[in-house]
């Protein structure tokens, strides 16, 4: 697919949803939270919805105070952390990841996240057990304003359905967008967020609402679905 085609796809979605990146909570939080707090919220967002992740985060803040720091988290201990974040689900795993992050930051200093060179920060975070490419890329994109492209399940599904990717490989999809937007941080952030909105609103996993989608004319999945049976992606 040509570079122009990909930008056209995103532009269509932006227009269709009357999308404004400044209204997105992740952008708001990227401005209001510290680097550590933003990463904690990102961890809590894994495998749950935004409302439950935010509730868990503010439970932590109400218990430990602001700014939330690695020291206050470690001092509180696992029992307190789990009680605060239980609502977000997978709380034992998330607690372990938050503790791992806090322990690692105690050694290098919290300022490392905001001041160290980007690749050093990326390598540091990727070596923390429980953090994956998506969480790290979300942090770099929205908190450090690095032109990178996080790929979540919604984006993977849409890209496969549109024929942008056959296997839904994270690095493949990310590189397609990085090549197209060529250092355009805002464009990458907008594409990331509007695709997630589309995946949650119309291009759903189980029951996609194709008859309302602005991309049906270029969607491989829709064409196959219209002519034969289809499987969930």
Rosetta silent file (secondary structure, phi, psi, omega in degrees, C-alpha in Angstrom):
SEQUENCE: XXXXXXXXXXXXXXXXXXXXXXXXXXXXXXXXXXXXXXXXXXXXXXXXXXXXXXXXXXXXXXXXXXXXXXXXXXXXXXXXXXXXXXXXXXXXXXXXXXXXXXXXXXXXXXXXXXXXXXXXXXXXXXXXXXXXXXXXXXXXXXXXXXXXXXXXXXXXXXXXXXXXXXXXXXXXXXXXXXXXXXXXXXXXXXXXXXXXXXXXXXXXXXXXXXXXXXXXXXXXXXXXXXXXXXXXX
SCORE:     score description
SCORE:     0.000 S_00000001
   1 L     0.000  136.512 -176.885    0.000    0.000    0.000 S_00000001
   2 L   -70.627  153.785  178.558    1.339    3.421   -0.933 S_00000001
   3 H   -54.341  -42.351 -179.212    2.351    5.978    1.686 S_00000001
   4 H   -61.989  -37.272 -179.138   -0.429    8.292    0.474 S_00000001
   5 H   -62.474  -42.458 -178.994   -2.991    5.527    0.923 S_00000001
   6 H   -65.363  -44.539  177.061   -2.115    5.045    4.587 S_00000001
   7 H   -63.544  -36.252  178.381   -2.332    8.748    5.354 S_00000001
   8 H   -64.810  -39.312  177.266   -5.628    8.881    3.470 S_00000001
   9 H   -59.482  -48.975 -179.286   -6.974    6.061    5.622 S_00000001
  10 H   -64.362  -41.778  179.300   -6.093    7.924    8.805 S_00000001
  11 H   -61.046  -39.269  178.405   -7.482   11.200    7.435 S_00000001
  12 H   -62.242  -43.107  179.890  -10.772    9.460    6.624 S_00000001
  13 H   -67.676  -40.088  178.147  -11.037    8.144   10.174 S_00000001
  14 H   -60.062  -43.643  179.242  -10.132   11.516   11.677 S_00000001
  15 H   -68.158  -44.589 -177.163  -12.863   13.169    9.628 S_00000001
  16 H   -59.932  -43.821 -177.203  -15.404   10.423   10.267 S_00000001
  17 L   -91.787    1.191 -174.836  -14.986   10.553   14.049 S_00000001
  18 L    49.877   48.684 -168.841  -14.408   14.313   14.163 S_00000001
  19 L   -79.296  132.505  175.792  -11.292   13.263   16.035 S_00000001
  20 L  -129.031  113.974 -174.849   -9.224   15.738   18.046 S_00000001
  21 H   -58.803  -29.522 -178.332   -6.070   14.350   19.635 S_00000001
  22 H   -68.741  -15.757  178.417   -6.175   16.999   22.353 S_00000001
  23 H   -88.532   -3.409 -176.712   -9.384   15.467   23.703 S_00000001
  24 L   -82.040  136.639 -176.600   -7.741   12.085   24.317 S_00000001
  25 H   -61.981  -36.281 -178.165   -7.054   11.127   27.918 S_00000001
  26 H   -63.199  -33.757  177.111   -3.621    9.709   27.164 S_00000001
  27 H   -70.121  -42.479  177.476   -2.531   13.117   25.865 S_00000001
  28 H   -59.737  -48.048 -178.293   -3.991   14.803   28.942 S_00000001
  29 H   -67.560  -32.128  179.515   -2.236   12.369   31.259 S_00000001
  30 H   -63.215  -26.817  179.782    1.043   12.698   29.376 S_00000001
  31 H   -88.167  -27.867 -171.584    1.036   16.376   30.333 S_00000001
  32 H   -98.864  -25.885 -175.467   -0.168   16.000   33.918 S_00000001
  33 L   -98.077  153.775  171.987    1.603   12.887   35.203 S_00000001
  34 L   -71.269  168.469  179.016    5.252   12.300   35.975 S_00000001
  35 H   -58.495  -44.579  179.795    7.137    9.750   33.877 S_00000001
  36 H   -64.197  -45.164  179.427    6.835    7.133   36.619 S_00000001
  37 H   -61.220  -41.575 -179.465    3.127    7.823   37.129 S_00000001
  38 H   -63.130  -40.151  178.283    2.485    7.595   33.385 S_00000001
  39 H   -67.555  -39.703  177.319    4.228    4.221   33.221 S_00000001
  40 H   -61.004  -45.727  178.079    2.275    2.941   36.225 S_00000001
  41 H   -62.110  -38.980  178.511   -0.990    3.956   34.558 S_00000001
  42 H   -63.937  -39.700  177.021    0.151    2.278   31.333 S_00000001
  43 H   -63.892  -43.628  179.904    0.866   -0.942   33.223 S_00000001
  44 H   -65.763  -23.027 -178.596   -2.559   -0.806   34.864 S_00000001
  45 L   -77.634  -11.780 -177.227   -4.131   -0.331   31.410 S_00000001
  46 L   -65.575  127.667  175.304   -2.939   -3.728   30.221 S_00000001
  47 L    56.522   37.175  173.627   -5.822   -6.116   29.475 S_00000001
  48 L  -155.620  176.638  178.807   -8.526   -3.885   30.910 S_00000001
  49 L   -91.369  165.858 -174.634  -10.530   -0.802   29.978 S_00000001
  50 H   -60.255  -39.716 -176.772   -9.490    2.783   30.628 S_00000001
  51 H   -60.873  -45.089 -178.784  -12.050    3.357   33.380 S_00000001
  52 H   -70.842  -36.839  177.478  -10.814    0.474   35.529 S_00000001
  53 H   -63.480  -43.335  179.887   -7.159    1.353   34.921 S_00000001
  54 H   -66.544  -39.196  179.057   -7.777    4.948   35.968 S_00000001
  55 H   -62.239  -42.432  178.211   -9.705    3.854   39.040 S_00000001
  56 H   -63.634  -41.847 -179.587   -6.810    1.637   40.092 S_00000001
  57 H   -62.323  -46.744 -177.951   -4.316    4.438   39.500 S_00000001
  58 H   -72.213  -24.512  170.104   -6.223    6.964   41.587 S_00000001
  59 H   -60.510  -42.916  178.248   -6.667    4.347   44.312 S_00000001
  60 H   -62.934  -46.378 -178.599   -2.878    4.259   44.465 S_00000001
  61 H   -62.701  -43.472 -179.650   -2.616    8.030   44.509 S_00000001
  62 H   -64.603  -30.869 -179.833   -5.230    8.370   47.247 S_00000001
  63 H   -80.784  -41.538 -170.584   -3.377    5.794   49.312 S_00000001
  64 H  -106.819  -15.421 -179.192    0.215    6.932   48.701 S_00000001
  65 L    87.723  171.715  178.632   -0.133   10.595   47.723 S_00000001
  66 L  -121.150  148.163   -1.869    1.303   12.581   44.836 S_00000001
  67 L   -73.038  145.286  173.635    3.625   12.577   43.174 S_00000001
  68 L   -68.625  127.663 -176.600    3.626    8.787   43.096 S_00000001
  69 L  -127.030  161.007  174.950    7.281    7.773   43.327 S_00000001
  70 H   -55.888  -39.708 -178.263    9.301    4.542   43.193 S_00000001
  71 H   -64.825  -44.224 -178.819   10.180    5.042   46.872 S_00000001
  72 H   -67.685  -35.236  178.321    6.568    5.407   48.042 S_00000001
  73 H   -65.908  -46.868 -179.212    5.512    2.367   46.027 S_00000001
  74 H   -66.538  -36.045  179.421    8.289    0.183   47.431 S_00000001
  75 H   -68.119  -34.211 -178.753    7.654    1.421   50.960 S_00000001
  76 H   -66.224  -39.132  179.425    3.952    0.604   50.687 S_00000001
  77 L    88.611  163.561 -173.647    4.632   -3.032   49.835 S_00000001
  78 H   -62.583  -40.192 -176.664    2.832   -5.560   47.674 S_00000001
  79 H   -59.880  -44.278  179.501   -0.214   -6.018   49.917 S_00000001
  80 H   -68.057  -44.422 -179.414   -1.133   -2.329   49.743 S_00000001
  81 H   -60.730  -46.025 -179.430   -0.420   -2.079   46.019 S_00000001
  82 H   -61.964  -42.165  178.999   -2.548   -5.126   45.243 S_00000001
  83 H   -60.313  -38.778 -178.599   -5.429   -3.802   47.322 S_00000001
  84 H   -72.269  -37.412 -171.367   -5.350   -0.528   45.398 S_00000001
  85 H  -101.936    2.191 -175.510   -5.058   -1.992   41.894 S_00000001
  86 H   -52.910  -36.256 -175.952   -7.207   -5.123   42.263 S_00000001
  87 H   -60.825  -23.420 -176.357  -10.027   -3.473   40.305 S_00000001
  88 H   -82.419   -8.594 -178.557   -7.893   -3.401   37.138 S_00000001
  89 L    80.157  160.822 -179.533   -7.548   -7.190   36.977 S_00000001
  90 L    47.569   39.628 -168.798   -4.391   -9.308   36.686 S_00000001
  91 H   -67.576  -31.286  179.420   -3.357   -7.431   39.808 S_00000001
  92 H   -67.047  -44.912  179.615   -0.606   -9.812   40.958 S_00000001
  93 H   -66.073  -42.661 -179.635    1.217   -9.577   37.639 S_00000001
  94 H   -66.249  -39.351  177.039    0.720   -5.809   37.445 S_00000001
  95 H   -60.465  -43.983  179.939    1.912   -5.373   41.022 S_00000001
  96 H   -61.501  -43.071  179.905    5.056   -7.337   40.216 S_00000001
  97 H   -65.015  -43.394  178.546    5.729   -5.196   37.137 S_00000001
  98 H   -61.981  -41.662  178.495    5.195   -1.944   39.055 S_00000001
  99 H   -65.454  -40.885  178.139    7.527   -3.169   41.790 S_00000001
 100 H   -61.560  -43.037  178.931   10.129   -4.198   39.214 S_00000001
 101 H   -63.765  -46.232 -179.035    9.932   -0.757   37.615 S_00000001
 102 H   -62.034  -43.105 -179.693   10.188    1.015   40.960 S_00000001
 103 H   -63.093  -41.897  179.967   13.187   -1.077   42.037 S_00000001
 104 H   -65.860  -37.831 -178.083   15.005   -0.410   38.764 S_00000001
 105 H   -74.146  -28.376  176.165   14.376    3.343   38.994 S_00000001
 106 H   -59.379  -34.113 -176.128   15.632    3.537   42.569 S_00000001
 107 H   -76.073  -35.076 -174.729   19.027    2.475   41.226 S_00000001
 108 H  -105.430  -15.840 -176.985   19.263    4.990   38.360 S_00000001
 109 L    95.178  138.160 -175.881   17.074    7.809   39.607 S_00000001
 110 L   -63.744  -28.721  179.958   13.605    8.766   38.381 S_00000001
 111 L   -63.899  -18.021  178.556   15.024   11.607   36.254 S_00000001
 112 H   -54.176  -39.119 -176.008   16.597    8.957   34.027 S_00000001
 113 H   -64.680  -32.326 -176.721   13.252    8.490   32.283 S_00000001
 114 H   -98.103  -20.093 -171.935   12.979   12.116   31.217 S_00000001
 115 H  -114.032  -23.683 -177.550   16.625   13.036   30.680 S_00000001
 116 L   -71.806  154.990  175.638   18.521    9.987   29.407 S_00000001
 117 L   -55.153  146.265 -172.123   18.948    9.402   25.643 S_00000001
 118 H   -54.876  -46.777 -176.819   15.922    7.730   24.099 S_00000001
 119 H   -66.664  -31.867  175.671   17.608    4.440   23.188 S_00000001
 120 H   -66.074  -41.163  178.229   19.038    4.129   26.702 S_00000001
 121 H   -65.354  -43.811  179.695   15.552    4.619   28.121 S_00000001
 122 H   -59.628  -48.657 -179.564   14.090    2.105   25.679 S_00000001
 123 H   -63.538  -40.108  177.887   16.694   -0.539   26.540 S_00000001
 124 H   -59.466  -49.728 -177.475   16.296    0.146   30.253 S_00000001
 125 H   -68.972  -37.868 -179.111   12.514   -0.294   30.152 S_00000001
 126 H   -67.318  -18.863  178.765   12.610   -3.326   27.851 S_00000001
 127 L   -90.517    1.593  177.051   14.820   -5.101   30.382 S_00000001
 128 L   -91.113  122.405 -177.931   12.233   -4.726   33.137 S_00000001
 129 L   -60.305  125.914  178.890   10.225   -7.915   33.554 S_00000001
 130 L   107.069  -17.219  176.577    6.581   -7.294   32.709 S_00000001
 131 L   -97.463  132.455  179.215    7.121   -4.384   30.316 S_00000001
 132 L  -116.228 -177.657 -176.466    6.690   -5.078   26.616 S_00000001
 133 H   -57.518  -43.239 -174.738    7.170   -3.203   23.375 S_00000001
 134 H   -64.163  -48.292 -179.010    3.724   -1.616   23.372 S_00000001
 135 H   -61.278  -41.653  179.303    3.934   -0.158   26.880 S_00000001
 136 H   -65.971  -43.150  179.916    7.442    1.150   26.229 S_00000001
 137 H   -67.026  -36.027  176.470    6.455    2.648   22.886 S_00000001
 138 H   -61.735  -43.629  178.477    3.379    4.307   24.409 S_00000001
 139 H   -62.076  -47.260 -177.478    5.627    5.929   27.004 S_00000001
 140 H   -65.922  -38.781 -178.148    8.162    7.084   24.414 S_00000001
 141 H   -68.507  -49.228 -171.148    5.495    8.385   22.026 S_00000001
 142 H   -94.105  -27.829 -178.204    3.360   10.323   24.469 S_00000001
 143 L   -97.505  -36.480  178.332    5.724   11.190   27.301 S_00000001
 144 L  -101.990   -3.045  179.162    9.017   11.689   25.458 S_00000001
 145 L    54.265   43.321  176.805    7.355   12.687   22.156 S_00000001
 146 L   -90.284  133.070  177.382    9.538   10.229   20.241 S_00000001
 147 L   -70.511   88.486  175.683    8.274    9.315   16.751 S_00000001
 148 L  -133.731  172.396 -175.677    7.489    5.665   17.376 S_00000001
 149 L  -137.268  103.119  177.131    4.324    3.627   16.813 S_00000001
 150 L   -72.115  142.132 -179.049    2.797    1.366   19.486 S_00000001
 151 L  -119.471  115.341  176.728    0.702   -1.510   18.151 S_00000001
 152 L  -105.644 -174.513 -175.596   -2.153   -2.842   20.272 S_00000001
 153 H   -65.322  -34.630  178.732   -4.741   -5.527   19.519 S_00000001
 154 H   -65.775  -45.878 -178.710   -7.129   -3.059   17.837 S_00000001
 155 H   -65.843  -42.282  177.494   -4.440   -1.715   15.518 S_00000001
 156 H   -58.164  -47.419 -178.134   -3.211   -5.199   14.689 S_00000001
 157 H   -61.147  -46.273 -178.448   -6.762   -6.327   13.829 S_00000001
 158 H   -64.810  -42.861 -178.729   -7.485   -3.315   11.634 S_00000001
 159 H   -64.714  -37.557  176.345   -4.176   -3.568    9.777 S_00000001
 160 H   -67.881  -43.546 -178.435   -4.754   -7.246    9.026 S_00000001
 161 H   -65.494  -34.727  179.187   -8.312   -6.603    7.890 S_00000001
 162 H   -79.829  -11.770 -178.425   -7.234   -3.764    5.610 S_00000001
 163 L    86.502   13.280  177.128   -4.474   -5.884    4.114 S_00000001
 164 L   -74.062  -27.442 -179.901   -1.678   -3.694    5.477 S_00000001
 165 L  -144.444  138.965  178.485   -0.188   -6.716    7.230 S_00000001
 166 L   -83.332  -42.574 -172.227   -0.653  -10.424    6.704 S_00000001
 167 L  -100.766  -10.360 -177.609    0.574  -11.724   10.041 S_00000001
 168 L    71.096   27.997 -178.249   -0.143   -8.793   12.304 S_00000001
 169 L   -69.909  133.502 -176.259    3.491   -8.679   13.362 S_00000001
 170 H   -56.267  -54.705 -175.800    4.242   -5.832   15.793 S_00000001
 171 H   -64.536  -36.135  178.895    7.504   -4.707   14.206 S_00000001
 172 H   -63.318  -49.872 -178.866    6.121   -4.976   10.686 S_00000001
 173 H   -63.756  -45.094 -179.872    3.090   -2.802   11.432 S_00000001
 174 H   -59.192  -43.111 -178.155    5.116   -0.300   13.430 S_00000001
 175 H   -67.086  -31.944  177.297    7.673    0.051   10.640 S_00000001
 176 H   -61.687  -45.625 -179.385    4.933    0.683    8.052 S_00000001
 177 H   -71.774  -38.477  178.356    3.671    3.662   10.034 S_00000001
 178 H   -62.578  -39.393  178.524    7.155    4.911   10.873 S_00000001
 179 H   -67.308  -40.461 -177.590    8.058    4.876    7.189 S_00000001
 180 H   -68.986  -43.538 -174.068    4.870    6.642    6.202 S_00000001
 181 H   -92.958  -11.911  166.949    5.011    9.367    8.846 S_00000001
 182 L    40.372   61.817  175.936    8.805    9.757    8.747 S_00000001
 183 L    85.913    1.048 -179.206    9.448   11.457   12.077 S_00000001
 184 L   -82.109   92.651 -176.057    6.046   13.157   12.324 S_00000001
 185 H   -57.299  -49.347 -176.431    5.363   12.678   16.039 S_00000001
 186 H   -63.408  -40.302  178.795    1.880   14.197   15.983 S_00000001
 187 H   -62.427  -41.351  178.509    0.860   12.211   12.914 S_00000001
 188 H   -65.952  -42.064  179.274    1.963    8.943   14.536 S_00000001
 189 H   -64.192  -43.182  179.736    0.150    9.788   17.777 S_00000001
 190 H   -64.400  -44.216  179.270   -3.009   10.715   15.892 S_00000001
 191 H   -61.650  -45.444  179.638   -2.885    7.548   13.782 S_00000001
 192 H   -57.537  -48.605 -174.110   -2.356    5.389   16.865 S_00000001
 193 H   -74.543  -38.466 -178.807   -5.270    6.894   18.773 S_00000001
 194 H   -72.572  -30.467  175.501   -7.812    7.138   15.971 S_00000001
 195 H   -67.630  -39.127  176.077   -7.188    3.503   14.989 S_00000001
 196 H   -63.211  -42.396  176.757   -7.830    2.425   18.576 S_00000001
 197 H   -59.632  -42.573 -179.743  -11.066    4.445   18.548 S_00000001
 198 H   -64.695  -40.518  179.546  -12.079    2.750   15.300 S_00000001
 199 H   -66.291  -32.634  179.291  -11.307   -0.689   16.728 S_00000001
 200 H   -81.699  -27.517 -172.963  -13.414   -0.025   19.793 S_00000001
 201 H   -93.822  -51.093 -175.476  -16.293    1.627   17.947 S_00000001
 202 L  -120.697  -48.581 -174.600  -16.823   -0.158   14.622 S_00000001
 203 L   -85.006   60.204 -176.121  -14.010   -2.551   13.692 S_00000001
 204 L   -76.309  160.209 -176.554  -14.638   -4.801   16.671 S_00000001
 205 L   -66.880  -49.763 -171.704  -13.173   -8.256   17.031 S_00000001
 206 L   -90.052  -44.502 -176.640  -16.364  -10.296   17.268 S_00000001
 207 L  -130.832   75.319  179.452  -19.088   -8.216   15.645 S_00000001
 208 L   -64.462  141.618 -178.841  -17.623   -5.540   13.372 S_00000001
 209 L   -98.797   74.314 -171.903  -20.160   -2.948   12.230 S_00000001
 210 H   -66.585  -30.860 -175.250  -19.040   -2.884    8.615 S_00000001
 211 H   -68.974  -11.304  177.591  -22.138   -1.178    7.228 S_00000001
 212 H  -109.480   -1.125 -173.124  -21.182    2.051    9.051 S_00000001
 213 L   -79.307  134.619  179.547  -17.443    1.932    8.400 S_00000001
 214 L   -76.951   -2.748 -175.644  -15.889    4.647    6.191 S_00000001
 215 L  -109.864   10.338 -174.569  -13.222    2.190    4.974 S_00000001
 216 H   -59.745  -30.664 -176.330  -15.409   -0.552    3.461 S_00000001
 217 H   -69.010  -18.553 -179.288  -14.405    0.339   -0.106 S_00000001
 218 H  -120.455   10.489 -174.206  -10.759   -0.568    0.602 S_00000001
 219 L   -92.713  116.582  178.139  -11.225   -3.273    3.259 S_00000001
 220 H   -63.744  -39.592 -179.483  -10.109   -6.798    2.300 S_00000001
 221 H   -61.341  -42.825 -179.433  -11.924   -8.258    5.288 S_00000001
 222 H   -64.089  -41.918  179.879  -15.222   -6.682    4.233 S_00000001
 223 H   -62.663  -42.988  178.679  -14.884   -8.005    0.701 S_00000001
 224 H   -68.296  -38.968 -179.723  -14.204  -11.531    1.965 S_00000001
 225 H   -65.523  -36.121 -178.808  -16.981  -11.269    4.535 S_00000001
 226 H   -70.532  -29.365 -175.274  -19.435  -10.166    1.890 S_00000001
 227 H   -99.245  -18.094 -177.201  -18.598  -13.085   -0.401 S_00000001
 228 L  -156.923 -176.219  176.490  -18.069  -15.899    2.088 S_00000001
 229 L   -70.876  157.239 -178.628  -17.893  -16.894    5.719 S_00000001
 230 L  -134.722  159.984  178.611  -15.296  -15.118    7.856 S_00000001
 231 L  -112.596  159.227  177.833  -13.366  -15.809   11.001 S_00000001
 232 L   -70.451  135.093  176.390  -12.685  -13.610   14.008 S_00000001
 233 L  -108.191    0.000    0.000   -9.398  -11.702   13.802 S_00000001
